[in-house]
Coordinates of C-alpha atoms and ligand atoms in Angstrom, one line a residue:
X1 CA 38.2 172.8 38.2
X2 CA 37.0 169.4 37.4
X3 CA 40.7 168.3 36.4
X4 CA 42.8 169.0 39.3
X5 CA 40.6 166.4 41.3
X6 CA 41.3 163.5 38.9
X7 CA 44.6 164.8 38.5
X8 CA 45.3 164.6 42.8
X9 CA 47.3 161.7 43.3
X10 CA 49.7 163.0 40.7
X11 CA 52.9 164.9 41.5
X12 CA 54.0 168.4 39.8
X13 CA 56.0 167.0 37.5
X14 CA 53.7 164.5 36.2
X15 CA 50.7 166.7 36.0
X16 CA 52.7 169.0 33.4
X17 CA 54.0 165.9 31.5
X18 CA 50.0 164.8 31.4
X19 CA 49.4 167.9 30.0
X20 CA 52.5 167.6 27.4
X21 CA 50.5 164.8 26.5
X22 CA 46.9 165.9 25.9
X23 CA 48.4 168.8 24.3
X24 CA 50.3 166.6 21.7
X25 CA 47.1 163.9 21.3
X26 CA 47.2 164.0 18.0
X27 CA 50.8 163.9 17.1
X28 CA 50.4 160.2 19.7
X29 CA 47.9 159.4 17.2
X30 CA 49.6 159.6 14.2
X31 CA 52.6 158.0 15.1
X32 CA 50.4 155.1 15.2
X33 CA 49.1 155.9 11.9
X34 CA 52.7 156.4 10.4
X35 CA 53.7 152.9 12.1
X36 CA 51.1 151.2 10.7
X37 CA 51.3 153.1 7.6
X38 CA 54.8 151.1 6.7
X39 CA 53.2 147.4 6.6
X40 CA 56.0 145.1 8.1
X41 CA 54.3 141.8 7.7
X42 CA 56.7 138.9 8.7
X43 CA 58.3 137.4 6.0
X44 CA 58.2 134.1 7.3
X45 CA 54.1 134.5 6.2
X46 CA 55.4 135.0 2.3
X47 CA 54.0 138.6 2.5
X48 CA 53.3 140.4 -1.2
X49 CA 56.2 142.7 -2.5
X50 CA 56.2 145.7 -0.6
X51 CA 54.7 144.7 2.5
X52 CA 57.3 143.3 4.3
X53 CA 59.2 146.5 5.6
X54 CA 60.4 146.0 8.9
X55 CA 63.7 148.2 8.7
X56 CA 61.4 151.2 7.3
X57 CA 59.2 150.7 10.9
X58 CA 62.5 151.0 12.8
X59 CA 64.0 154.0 10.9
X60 CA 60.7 155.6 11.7
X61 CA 61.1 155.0 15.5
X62 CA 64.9 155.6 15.6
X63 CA 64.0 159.0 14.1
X64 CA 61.8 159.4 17.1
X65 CA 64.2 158.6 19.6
X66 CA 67.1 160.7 18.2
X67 CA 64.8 163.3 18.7
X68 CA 65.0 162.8 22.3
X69 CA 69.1 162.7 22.6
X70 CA 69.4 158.8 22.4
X71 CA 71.8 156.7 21.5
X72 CA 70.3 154.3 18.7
X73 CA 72.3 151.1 16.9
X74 CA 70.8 148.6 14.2
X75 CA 72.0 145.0 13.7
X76 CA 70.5 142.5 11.8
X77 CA 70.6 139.6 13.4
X78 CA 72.0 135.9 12.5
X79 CA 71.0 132.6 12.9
X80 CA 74.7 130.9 12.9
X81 CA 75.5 133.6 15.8
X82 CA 73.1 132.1 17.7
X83 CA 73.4 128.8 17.2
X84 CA 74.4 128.1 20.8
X85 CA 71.3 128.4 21.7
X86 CA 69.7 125.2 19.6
X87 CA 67.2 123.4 22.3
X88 CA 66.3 126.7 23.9
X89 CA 63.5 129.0 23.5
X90 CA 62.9 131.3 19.6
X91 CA 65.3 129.6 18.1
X92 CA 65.0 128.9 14.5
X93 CA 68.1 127.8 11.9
X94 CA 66.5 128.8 9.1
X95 CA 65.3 132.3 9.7
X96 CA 67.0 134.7 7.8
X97 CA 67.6 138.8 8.9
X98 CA 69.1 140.2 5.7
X99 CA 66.9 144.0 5.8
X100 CA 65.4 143.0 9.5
X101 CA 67.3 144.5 11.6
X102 CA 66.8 144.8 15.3
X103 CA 67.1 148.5 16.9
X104 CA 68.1 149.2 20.7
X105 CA 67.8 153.2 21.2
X106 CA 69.2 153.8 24.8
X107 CA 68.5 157.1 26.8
X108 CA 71.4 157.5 29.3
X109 CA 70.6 158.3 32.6
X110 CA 72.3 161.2 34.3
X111 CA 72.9 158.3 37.6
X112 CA 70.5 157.8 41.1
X113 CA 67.7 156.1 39.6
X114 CA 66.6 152.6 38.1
X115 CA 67.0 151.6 34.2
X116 CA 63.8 150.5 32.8
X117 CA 63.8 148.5 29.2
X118 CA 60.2 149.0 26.9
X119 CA 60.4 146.8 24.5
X120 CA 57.7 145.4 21.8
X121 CA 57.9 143.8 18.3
X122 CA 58.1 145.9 15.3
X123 CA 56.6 142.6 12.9
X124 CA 52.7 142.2 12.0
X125 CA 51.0 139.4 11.1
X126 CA 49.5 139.4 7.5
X127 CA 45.9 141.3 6.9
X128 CA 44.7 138.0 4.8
X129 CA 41.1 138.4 3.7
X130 CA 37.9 139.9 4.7
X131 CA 38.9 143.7 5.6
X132 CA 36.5 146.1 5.1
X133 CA 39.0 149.4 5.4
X134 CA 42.5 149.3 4.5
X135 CA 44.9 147.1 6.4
X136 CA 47.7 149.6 6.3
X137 CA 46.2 153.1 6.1
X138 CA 45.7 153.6 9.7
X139 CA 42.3 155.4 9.1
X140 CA 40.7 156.9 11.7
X141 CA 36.6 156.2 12.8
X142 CA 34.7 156.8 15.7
X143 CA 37.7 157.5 18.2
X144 CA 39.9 154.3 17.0
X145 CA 42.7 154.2 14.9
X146 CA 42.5 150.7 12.7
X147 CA 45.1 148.8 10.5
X148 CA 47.2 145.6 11.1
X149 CA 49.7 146.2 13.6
X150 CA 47.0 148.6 15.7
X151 CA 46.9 146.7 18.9
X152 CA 49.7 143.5 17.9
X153 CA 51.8 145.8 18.4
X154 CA 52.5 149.1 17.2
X155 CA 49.9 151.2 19.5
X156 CA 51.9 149.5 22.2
X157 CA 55.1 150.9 20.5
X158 CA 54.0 154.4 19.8
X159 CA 52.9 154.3 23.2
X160 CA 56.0 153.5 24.8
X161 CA 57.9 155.9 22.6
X162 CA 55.6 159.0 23.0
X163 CA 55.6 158.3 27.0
X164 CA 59.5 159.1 26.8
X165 CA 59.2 161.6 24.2
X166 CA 56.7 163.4 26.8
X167 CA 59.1 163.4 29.7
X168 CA 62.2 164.7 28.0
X169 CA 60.0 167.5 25.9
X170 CA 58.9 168.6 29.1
X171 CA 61.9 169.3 30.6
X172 CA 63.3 166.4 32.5
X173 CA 66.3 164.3 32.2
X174 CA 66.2 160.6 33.3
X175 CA 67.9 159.7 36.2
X176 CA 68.1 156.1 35.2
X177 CA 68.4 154.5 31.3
X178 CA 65.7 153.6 29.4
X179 CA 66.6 151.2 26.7
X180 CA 63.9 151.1 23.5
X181 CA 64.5 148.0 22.2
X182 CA 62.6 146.9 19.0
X183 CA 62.8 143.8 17.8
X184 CA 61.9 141.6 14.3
X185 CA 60.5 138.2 14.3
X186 CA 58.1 137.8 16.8
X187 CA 55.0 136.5 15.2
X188 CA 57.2 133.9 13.6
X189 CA 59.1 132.9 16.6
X190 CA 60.6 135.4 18.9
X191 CA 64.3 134.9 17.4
X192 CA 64.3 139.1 17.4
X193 CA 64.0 138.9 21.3
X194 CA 66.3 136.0 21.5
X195 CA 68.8 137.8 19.5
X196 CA 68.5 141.1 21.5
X197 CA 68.9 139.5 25.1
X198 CA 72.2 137.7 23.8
X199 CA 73.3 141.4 22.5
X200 CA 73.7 142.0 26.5
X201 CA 70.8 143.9 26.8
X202 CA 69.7 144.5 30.3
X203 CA 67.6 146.8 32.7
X204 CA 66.4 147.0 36.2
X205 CA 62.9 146.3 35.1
X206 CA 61.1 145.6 31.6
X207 CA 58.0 146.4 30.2
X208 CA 56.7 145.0 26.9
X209 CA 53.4 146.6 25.2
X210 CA 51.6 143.7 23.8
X211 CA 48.1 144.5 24.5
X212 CA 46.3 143.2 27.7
X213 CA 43.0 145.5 28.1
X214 CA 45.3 147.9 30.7
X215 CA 45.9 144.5 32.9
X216 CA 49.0 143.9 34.5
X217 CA 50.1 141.1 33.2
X218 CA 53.0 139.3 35.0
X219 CA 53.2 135.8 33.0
X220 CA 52.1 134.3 29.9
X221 CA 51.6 130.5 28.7
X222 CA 54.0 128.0 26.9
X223 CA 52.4 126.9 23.8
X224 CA 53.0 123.5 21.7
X225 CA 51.3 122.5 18.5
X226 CA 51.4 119.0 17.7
X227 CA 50.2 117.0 15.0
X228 CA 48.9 113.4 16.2
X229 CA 49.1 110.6 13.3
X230 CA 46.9 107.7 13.7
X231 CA 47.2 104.9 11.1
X232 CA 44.7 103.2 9.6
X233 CA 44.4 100.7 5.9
X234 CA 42.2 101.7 3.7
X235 CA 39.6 99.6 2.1
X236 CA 36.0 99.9 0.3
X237 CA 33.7 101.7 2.6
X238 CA 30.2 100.0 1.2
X239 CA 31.7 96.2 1.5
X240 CA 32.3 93.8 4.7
X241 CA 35.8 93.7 5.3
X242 CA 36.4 91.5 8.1
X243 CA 39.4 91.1 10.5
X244 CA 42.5 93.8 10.0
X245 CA 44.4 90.7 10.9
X246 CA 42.9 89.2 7.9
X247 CA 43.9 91.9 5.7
X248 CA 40.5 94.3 6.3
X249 CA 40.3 98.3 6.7
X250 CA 41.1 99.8 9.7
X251 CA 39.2 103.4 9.8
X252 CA 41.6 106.3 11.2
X253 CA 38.2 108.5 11.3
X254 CA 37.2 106.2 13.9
X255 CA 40.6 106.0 15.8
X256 CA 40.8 109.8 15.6
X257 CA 37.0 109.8 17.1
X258 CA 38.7 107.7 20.1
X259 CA 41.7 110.2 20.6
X260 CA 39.0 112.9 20.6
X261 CA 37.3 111.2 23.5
X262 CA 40.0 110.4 25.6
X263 CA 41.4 113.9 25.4
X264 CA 38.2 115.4 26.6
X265 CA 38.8 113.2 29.6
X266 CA 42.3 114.2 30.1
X267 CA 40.9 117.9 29.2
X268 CA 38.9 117.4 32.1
X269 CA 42.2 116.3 34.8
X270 CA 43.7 119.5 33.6
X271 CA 41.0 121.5 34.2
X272 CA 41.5 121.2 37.8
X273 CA 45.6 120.5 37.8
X274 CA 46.5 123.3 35.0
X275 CA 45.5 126.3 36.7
X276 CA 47.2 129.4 37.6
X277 CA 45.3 132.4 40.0
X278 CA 46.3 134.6 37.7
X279 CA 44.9 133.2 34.2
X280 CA 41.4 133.2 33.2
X281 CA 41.9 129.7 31.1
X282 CA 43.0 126.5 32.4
X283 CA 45.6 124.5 30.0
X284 CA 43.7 122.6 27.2
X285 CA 44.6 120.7 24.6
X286 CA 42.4 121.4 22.1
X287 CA 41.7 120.5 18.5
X288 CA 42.8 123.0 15.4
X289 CA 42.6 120.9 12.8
X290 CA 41.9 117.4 11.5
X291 CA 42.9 116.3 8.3
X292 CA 42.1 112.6 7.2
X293 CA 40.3 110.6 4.4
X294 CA 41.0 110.7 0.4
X295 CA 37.6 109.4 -1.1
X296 CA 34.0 108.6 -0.5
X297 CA 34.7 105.4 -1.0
X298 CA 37.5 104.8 0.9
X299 CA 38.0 104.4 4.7
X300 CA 40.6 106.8 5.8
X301 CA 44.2 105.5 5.5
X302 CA 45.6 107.9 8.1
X303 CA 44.3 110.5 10.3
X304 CA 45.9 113.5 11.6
X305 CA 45.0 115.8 14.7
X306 CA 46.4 118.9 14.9
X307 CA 46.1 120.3 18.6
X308 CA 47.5 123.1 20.5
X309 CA 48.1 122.8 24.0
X310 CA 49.7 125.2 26.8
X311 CA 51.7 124.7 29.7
X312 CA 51.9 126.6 32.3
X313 CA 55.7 128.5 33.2
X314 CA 56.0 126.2 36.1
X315 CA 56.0 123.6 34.1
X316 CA 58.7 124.5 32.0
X317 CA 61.9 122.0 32.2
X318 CA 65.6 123.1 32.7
X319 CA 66.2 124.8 28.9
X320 CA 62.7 126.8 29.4
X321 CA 60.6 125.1 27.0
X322 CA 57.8 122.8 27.4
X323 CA 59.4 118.7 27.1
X324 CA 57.9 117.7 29.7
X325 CA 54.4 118.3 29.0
X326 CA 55.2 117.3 25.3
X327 CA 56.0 113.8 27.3
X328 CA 52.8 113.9 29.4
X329 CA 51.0 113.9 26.0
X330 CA 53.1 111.7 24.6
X331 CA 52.7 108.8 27.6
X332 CA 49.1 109.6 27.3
X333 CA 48.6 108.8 23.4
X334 CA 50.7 105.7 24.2
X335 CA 47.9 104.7 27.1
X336 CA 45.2 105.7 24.6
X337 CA 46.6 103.6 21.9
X338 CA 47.1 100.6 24.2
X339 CA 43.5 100.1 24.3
X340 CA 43.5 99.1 20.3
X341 CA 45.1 96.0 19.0
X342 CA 45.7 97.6 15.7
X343 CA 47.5 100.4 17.5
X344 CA 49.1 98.4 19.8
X345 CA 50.9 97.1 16.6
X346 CA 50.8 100.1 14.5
X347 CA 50.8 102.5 17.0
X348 CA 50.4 106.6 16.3
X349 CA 53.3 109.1 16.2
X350 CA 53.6 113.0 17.7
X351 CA 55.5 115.6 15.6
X352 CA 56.3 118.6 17.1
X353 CA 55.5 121.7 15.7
X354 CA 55.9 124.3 17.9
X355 CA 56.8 125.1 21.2
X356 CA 56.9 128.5 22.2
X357 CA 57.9 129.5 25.7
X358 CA 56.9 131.3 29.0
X359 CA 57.6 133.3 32.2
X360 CA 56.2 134.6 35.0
X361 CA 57.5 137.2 37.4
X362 CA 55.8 137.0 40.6
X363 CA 53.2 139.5 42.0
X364 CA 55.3 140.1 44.9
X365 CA 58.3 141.8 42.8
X366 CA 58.5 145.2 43.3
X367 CA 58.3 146.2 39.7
X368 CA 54.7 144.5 39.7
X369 CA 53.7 146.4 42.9
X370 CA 54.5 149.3 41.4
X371 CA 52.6 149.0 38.1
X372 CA 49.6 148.1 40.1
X373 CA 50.2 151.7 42.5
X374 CA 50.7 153.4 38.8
X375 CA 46.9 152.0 37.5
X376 CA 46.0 153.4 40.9
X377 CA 47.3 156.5 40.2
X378 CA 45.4 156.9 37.3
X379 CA 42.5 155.4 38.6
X380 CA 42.5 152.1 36.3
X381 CA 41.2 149.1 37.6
X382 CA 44.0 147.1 39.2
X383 CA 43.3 143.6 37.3
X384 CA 46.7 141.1 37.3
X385 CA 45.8 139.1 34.5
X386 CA 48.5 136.5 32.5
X387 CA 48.6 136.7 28.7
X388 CA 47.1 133.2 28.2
X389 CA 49.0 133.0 24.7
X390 CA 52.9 133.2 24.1
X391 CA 54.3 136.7 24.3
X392 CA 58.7 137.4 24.5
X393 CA 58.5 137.7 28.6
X394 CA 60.1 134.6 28.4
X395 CA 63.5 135.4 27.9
X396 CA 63.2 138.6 29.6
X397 CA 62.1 136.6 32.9
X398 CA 64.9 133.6 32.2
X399 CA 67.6 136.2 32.6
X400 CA 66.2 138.1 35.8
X401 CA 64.7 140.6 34.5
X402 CA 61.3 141.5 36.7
X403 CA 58.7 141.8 33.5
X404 CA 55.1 142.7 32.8
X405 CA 53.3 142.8 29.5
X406 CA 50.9 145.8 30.3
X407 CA 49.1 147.3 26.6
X408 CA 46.3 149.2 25.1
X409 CA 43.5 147.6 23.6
X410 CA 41.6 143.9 23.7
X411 CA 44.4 141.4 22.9
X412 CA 41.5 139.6 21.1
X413 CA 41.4 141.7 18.1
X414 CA 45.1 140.9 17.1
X415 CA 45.2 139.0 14.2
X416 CA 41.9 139.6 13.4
X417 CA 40.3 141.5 10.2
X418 CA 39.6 145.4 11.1
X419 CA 42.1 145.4 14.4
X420 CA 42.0 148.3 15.7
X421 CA 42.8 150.2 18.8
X422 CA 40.6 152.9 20.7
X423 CA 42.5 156.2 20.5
X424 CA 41.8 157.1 24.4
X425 CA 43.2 153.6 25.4
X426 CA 46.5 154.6 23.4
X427 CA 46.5 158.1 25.3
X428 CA 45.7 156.7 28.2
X429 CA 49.0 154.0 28.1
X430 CA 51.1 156.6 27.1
X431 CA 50.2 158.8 29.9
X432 CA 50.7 155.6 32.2
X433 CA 54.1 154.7 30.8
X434 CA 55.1 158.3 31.6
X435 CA 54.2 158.0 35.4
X436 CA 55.8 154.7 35.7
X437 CA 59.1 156.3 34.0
X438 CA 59.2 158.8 36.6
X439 CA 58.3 156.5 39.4
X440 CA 60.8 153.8 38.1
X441 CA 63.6 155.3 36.5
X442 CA 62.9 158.5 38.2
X443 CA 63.9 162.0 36.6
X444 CA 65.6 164.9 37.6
X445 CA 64.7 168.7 36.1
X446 CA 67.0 170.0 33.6
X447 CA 69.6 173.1 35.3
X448 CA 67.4 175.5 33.3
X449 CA 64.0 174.7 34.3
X450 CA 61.9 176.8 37.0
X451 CA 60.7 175.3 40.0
X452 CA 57.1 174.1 39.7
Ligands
ZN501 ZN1 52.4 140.8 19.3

């Protein structure tokens, strides 16, 4: 039989919770569609009435995981609670929880193995413009599933959920707890996560589903926007103007044209400092967006750059966030600005916009090791590749817990009009979660059960 020679390298046990798997495809597959189905876009994006339904997403999975024996609490959570932690990584003041709540669905052990924590975000960003199927119908075509949410991140949720759903319908109790946690608030911040580590949350090992292609994915990237404000004086474009110190124009276009310059050169330092061995991108600061200029007839007054830059996670300073790359950009603008006269006098200001954190677990940790035997197992490609954006590993890593972001589907196609996620990919992560439960947490067959 074809089967049992791809299926080799697998134990007993795992070969029959495969074929719980297979066997229940399509019910994996539409519990995507029914997560997707209840659009939970962020309210910090100002979604339309309706679409905003994050409790609804975690009802549905609580459901799920009732189903299986576990234990499952809701809490929404609050800002003033966690005002201790101003200065440190997803926290926000103003975000509000009333109808967000944050779930943590805990499978008890029966004791004599490790706990393992799967955790993902239960928020989507909004659909916006330019779909060509419905952003929250989950519709199915050629073998993918597609709607907002599809690989950002509820195919990594269903996936995680229908991985434990396959162990315990086959027959086995864990040996060590597995903690579901789902949180709100990630796409706006990551005050969800924040919220659920200071809950007391904690496990052996943690695994959160944002989608990396399959990789193993033991670190992701710091990221800061900044907006760079240049001065400048307007004055009548077509006409001489003369000295600035004499009262003539100053163009920000063409001070903003200098910044441009002079980060292409620092670009270029980076290039060879910011790497990492396990990122494809070096750190970059590059430009988003430039706003300047009121009329055609008119130098600009002012001119604004708004760049994004990462850092890597061993640059982070003592709080976990990125101050002191903010402060290499900031010494640079100053050096930059030193070469003007009018900027020596009028020089140009940084806000901060965002600055959204990191972590890395190293590659060496056991966890990692045996994520990379797992993909063996099933005869993935073993690829350890960082999420080169921001993803919640940060606080996960900050409080010792060994993590990896390890997902279905190309993390490119998040955000994007028509995400979607190949159906196999979302069987195929499901089956892997599964094997790394037993591996990890390790399971034990229930008193009734037959020997295999
Ligand atoms: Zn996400």
């Amino acid at each position: 039989m074809k089967e049992s020679k791809d299926l080799n390298n697998f134990n007993a046990h795992d070969i029959k919770i495969s074929k719980w798997i297979e066997d229940h495809r399509e019910e994996v597959i539409s519990f995507l569609q029914e997560l997707i189905q209840l659009p939970s876009v962020n309210p910090w994006f100002n979604p339309k009435e309706g679409e905003s339904r994050e409790a609804d997403v975690q009802e549905l999975i609580k459901k799920r995981m009732e189903g299986m024996g576990a234990e499952v609490r809701q809490w929404e959570p609050s800002a003033a609670a966690l005002a201790k932690y101003a200065g440190r990584p997803g926290y926000y003041a103003d975000h509000k929880f009333e109808g967000r709540p944050n779930q943590a669905a805990v499978l008890k052990g029966i004791g004599g193995g490790k706990s393992l924590l799967l955790t993902g975000h239960v928020d989507v960003v909004p659909a916006a413009s330019g779909w060509t199927k419905d952003p929250f119908k989950g519709e199915r075509l050629d073998g993918s599933v597609y709607g907002r949410g599809a690989v950002d991140m509820k195919g990594g949720i269903a996936a995680m959920v229908m991985a434990l759903e396959a162990v315990v319908k086959s027959g086995y109790r864990l040996k060590g707890d597995v903690i579901v946690g789902t949180v709100v608030d990630e796409e706006a911040g990551g005050m969800g996560t924040l919220d659920f580590v200071d809950k007391g949350y904690r496990a052996d090992a943690c695994i959160l589903t944002e989608s990396t292609d399959m990789k193993i994915a033991p670190l992701c990237r710091g990221i800061l926007w900044g907006k760079l404000i240049i001065p400048g004086r307007s004055g009548h474009i077509e006409l001489p103007q003369g000295d600035w110190r004499d009262g003539g124009a100053v163009d920000a276009i063409g001070l903003a044209r200098v910044f441009m310059y002079h980060f292409d050169r620092l670009n270029a330092d980076w290039r060879v400092r910011k790497v990492h061995p396990y990122l494809p991108l070096p750190c970059q600061v590059y430009v988003a967006q430039i706003n300047a200029g009121e009329y055609p007839t008119a130098f600009a007054n002012r001119a604004e750059i708004v760049f994004n830059a990462q850092y890597l996670p061993r640059e982070k300073d003592e709080n976990g966030l990125g101050s002191r790359v903010k402060s290499e950009i900031e010494t640079f603008v100053m050096s930059v600005a030193q070469s003007e006269e009018w900027l020596r006098e009028n020089p140009p200001k940084i806000e901060w916009l965002i600055d959204a954190d990191c972590g890395e677990t190293p590659v060496s940790d056991p966890f990692v090791q045996i994520n990379l035997e797992n993909l063996q197992k099933h005869k993935i490609n073993e690829i350890i590749e960082g999420v080169c954006a921001h993803t919640d590993l940060g606080w996960f890593q900050e409080i010792g817990i060994p993590t990896v972001v390890l997902g279905p589907g190309n993390p490119r196609v998040a955000h994007q009009n028509d995400e979607f996620v190949i159906e196999e990919d979302l069987i195929k992560l499901t089956k892997l979660l599964s094997t790394l439960i037993t591996g990890w947490v390790q399971i034990s067959k229930l008193p009734m059960e037959r020997d295999l």
